[in-house]
């Protein structure tokens, strides 16, 4: 039993688009030969609405550097949780009191507190052998300024 195979044309492009062995000069012609749909015409938009200047120039170079350092210090989930705990407390919190809510060991909590303090995010107050931490006022303001997602500004026209 001999299997018969249908042999196609030597070049498949011969039968595409215009056929007859001629290839179009522009490949895009093939895509649109049979398409006869009306093209929607868009009205030009106002240059003022489209290209209005941004109302707030943004952060200065110094503010951007300080904010980047702050966000870099918060690049660990444990540090974000520490920040949240301290931001929601009325008084300074002893480092030893953070072990249980974070589920971390004392050396790990101390390491993260040290990193946050070195970045200027936390203030520390040593009382005998205990160290109490609170959120630095300037860091609180920087975070508040950067994260004010609800106060989006609209462009002034």
Tab-separated table of C-alpha atoms in Angstrom, residues 51-146:
chain	number	residue	atom	x	y	z
A	51	UNK	CA	-1.212	69.019	27.394
A	52	UNK	CA	-2.011	70.994	30.524
A	53	UNK	CA	0.965	71.498	32.829
A	54	UNK	CA	1.154	69.481	36.015
A	55	UNK	CA	-0.042	71.599	38.938
A	56	UNK	CA	2.404	70.181	41.489
A	57	UNK	CA	6.061	70.115	40.406
A	58	UNK	CA	6.683	67.090	42.629
A	59	UNK	CA	9.525	66.405	45.012
A	60	UNK	CA	12.780	68.298	45.111
A	61	UNK	CA	15.993	66.297	44.683
A	62	UNK	CA	16.630	66.302	48.453
A	63	UNK	CA	13.053	65.229	49.200
A	64	UNK	CA	13.296	62.438	46.642
A	65	UNK	CA	16.548	61.137	48.172
A	66	UNK	CA	15.106	61.240	51.700
A	67	UNK	CA	11.932	59.503	50.558
A	68	UNK	CA	13.910	56.812	48.707
A	69	UNK	CA	15.937	56.124	51.869
A	70	UNK	CA	12.742	55.917	53.874
A	71	UNK	CA	11.132	53.514	51.439
A	72	UNK	CA	14.325	51.449	51.205
A	73	UNK	CA	14.237	51.047	54.992
A	74	UNK	CA	10.658	49.795	54.667
A	75	UNK	CA	11.649	47.181	52.090
A	76	UNK	CA	11.003	44.314	54.493
A	77	UNK	CA	7.519	43.175	55.579
A	78	UNK	CA	8.597	42.940	59.238
A	79	UNK	CA	9.707	46.590	59.168
A	80	UNK	CA	6.435	47.667	57.601
A	81	UNK	CA	4.586	45.841	60.370
A	82	UNK	CA	6.801	47.494	63.011
A	83	UNK	CA	6.080	50.876	61.473
A	84	UNK	CA	2.353	50.175	61.475
A	85	UNK	CA	2.374	49.107	65.119
A	86	UNK	CA	4.331	52.171	66.217
A	87	UNK	CA	2.244	54.546	64.083
A	88	UNK	CA	-0.951	53.334	65.744
A	89	UNK	CA	0.311	53.668	69.348
A	90	UNK	CA	-0.118	56.793	71.431
A	91	UNK	CA	3.119	56.249	73.387
A	92	UNK	CA	6.567	54.837	72.669
A	93	UNK	CA	6.773	51.044	72.650
A	94	UNK	CA	9.483	48.913	74.246
A	95	UNK	CA	11.334	46.763	71.745
A	96	UNK	CA	10.636	43.698	73.872
A	97	UNK	CA	6.885	44.247	73.439
A	98	UNK	CA	7.156	43.817	69.659
A	99	UNK	CA	8.296	40.180	69.702
A	100	UNK	CA	4.876	38.648	70.351
A	101	UNK	CA	2.772	40.696	67.867
A	102	UNK	CA	5.358	40.210	65.115
A	103	UNK	CA	6.021	36.547	65.884
A	104	UNK	CA	9.776	37.174	65.636
A	105	UNK	CA	12.654	36.471	67.978
A	106	UNK	CA	14.231	39.238	70.063
A	107	UNK	CA	17.440	39.422	67.960
A	108	UNK	CA	15.412	39.699	64.737
A	109	UNK	CA	13.176	42.440	66.152
A	110	UNK	CA	16.263	44.296	67.418
A	111	UNK	CA	17.893	44.035	63.988
A	112	UNK	CA	14.848	45.536	62.249
A	113	UNK	CA	14.478	48.277	64.872
A	114	UNK	CA	18.143	49.170	64.425
A	115	UNK	CA	17.728	49.414	60.631
A	116	UNK	CA	14.663	51.654	61.009
A	117	UNK	CA	16.428	53.843	63.555
A	118	UNK	CA	19.528	54.207	61.348
A	119	UNK	CA	17.297	55.256	58.446
A	120	UNK	CA	15.759	57.984	60.591
A	121	UNK	CA	12.336	56.384	60.700
A	122	UNK	CA	12.274	55.718	64.444
A	123	UNK	CA	13.252	57.674	67.517
A	124	UNK	CA	14.641	55.687	70.431
A	125	UNK	CA	14.640	56.470	74.108
A	126	UNK	CA	16.776	54.332	76.427
A	127	UNK	CA	15.204	53.880	79.873
A	128	UNK	CA	17.559	51.812	82.010
A	129	UNK	CA	18.157	48.573	80.152
A	130	UNK	CA	15.040	48.952	77.991
A	131	UNK	CA	14.791	50.893	74.738
A	132	UNK	CA	11.505	52.488	73.716
A	133	UNK	CA	10.744	53.309	70.093
A	134	UNK	CA	8.387	55.752	68.444
A	135	UNK	CA	7.826	56.938	64.903
A	136	UNK	CA	9.960	59.947	64.001
A	137	UNK	CA	7.784	63.022	63.319
A	138	UNK	CA	9.631	63.949	60.106
A	139	UNK	CA	9.403	60.383	58.801
A	140	UNK	CA	5.686	60.355	59.624
A	141	UNK	CA	5.228	63.579	57.641
A	142	UNK	CA	7.286	62.259	54.685
A	143	UNK	CA	5.246	59.056	54.587
A	144	UNK	CA	2.042	61.020	54.865
A	145	UNK	CA	3.068	63.285	51.975
A	146	UNK	CA	4.160	60.448	49.721
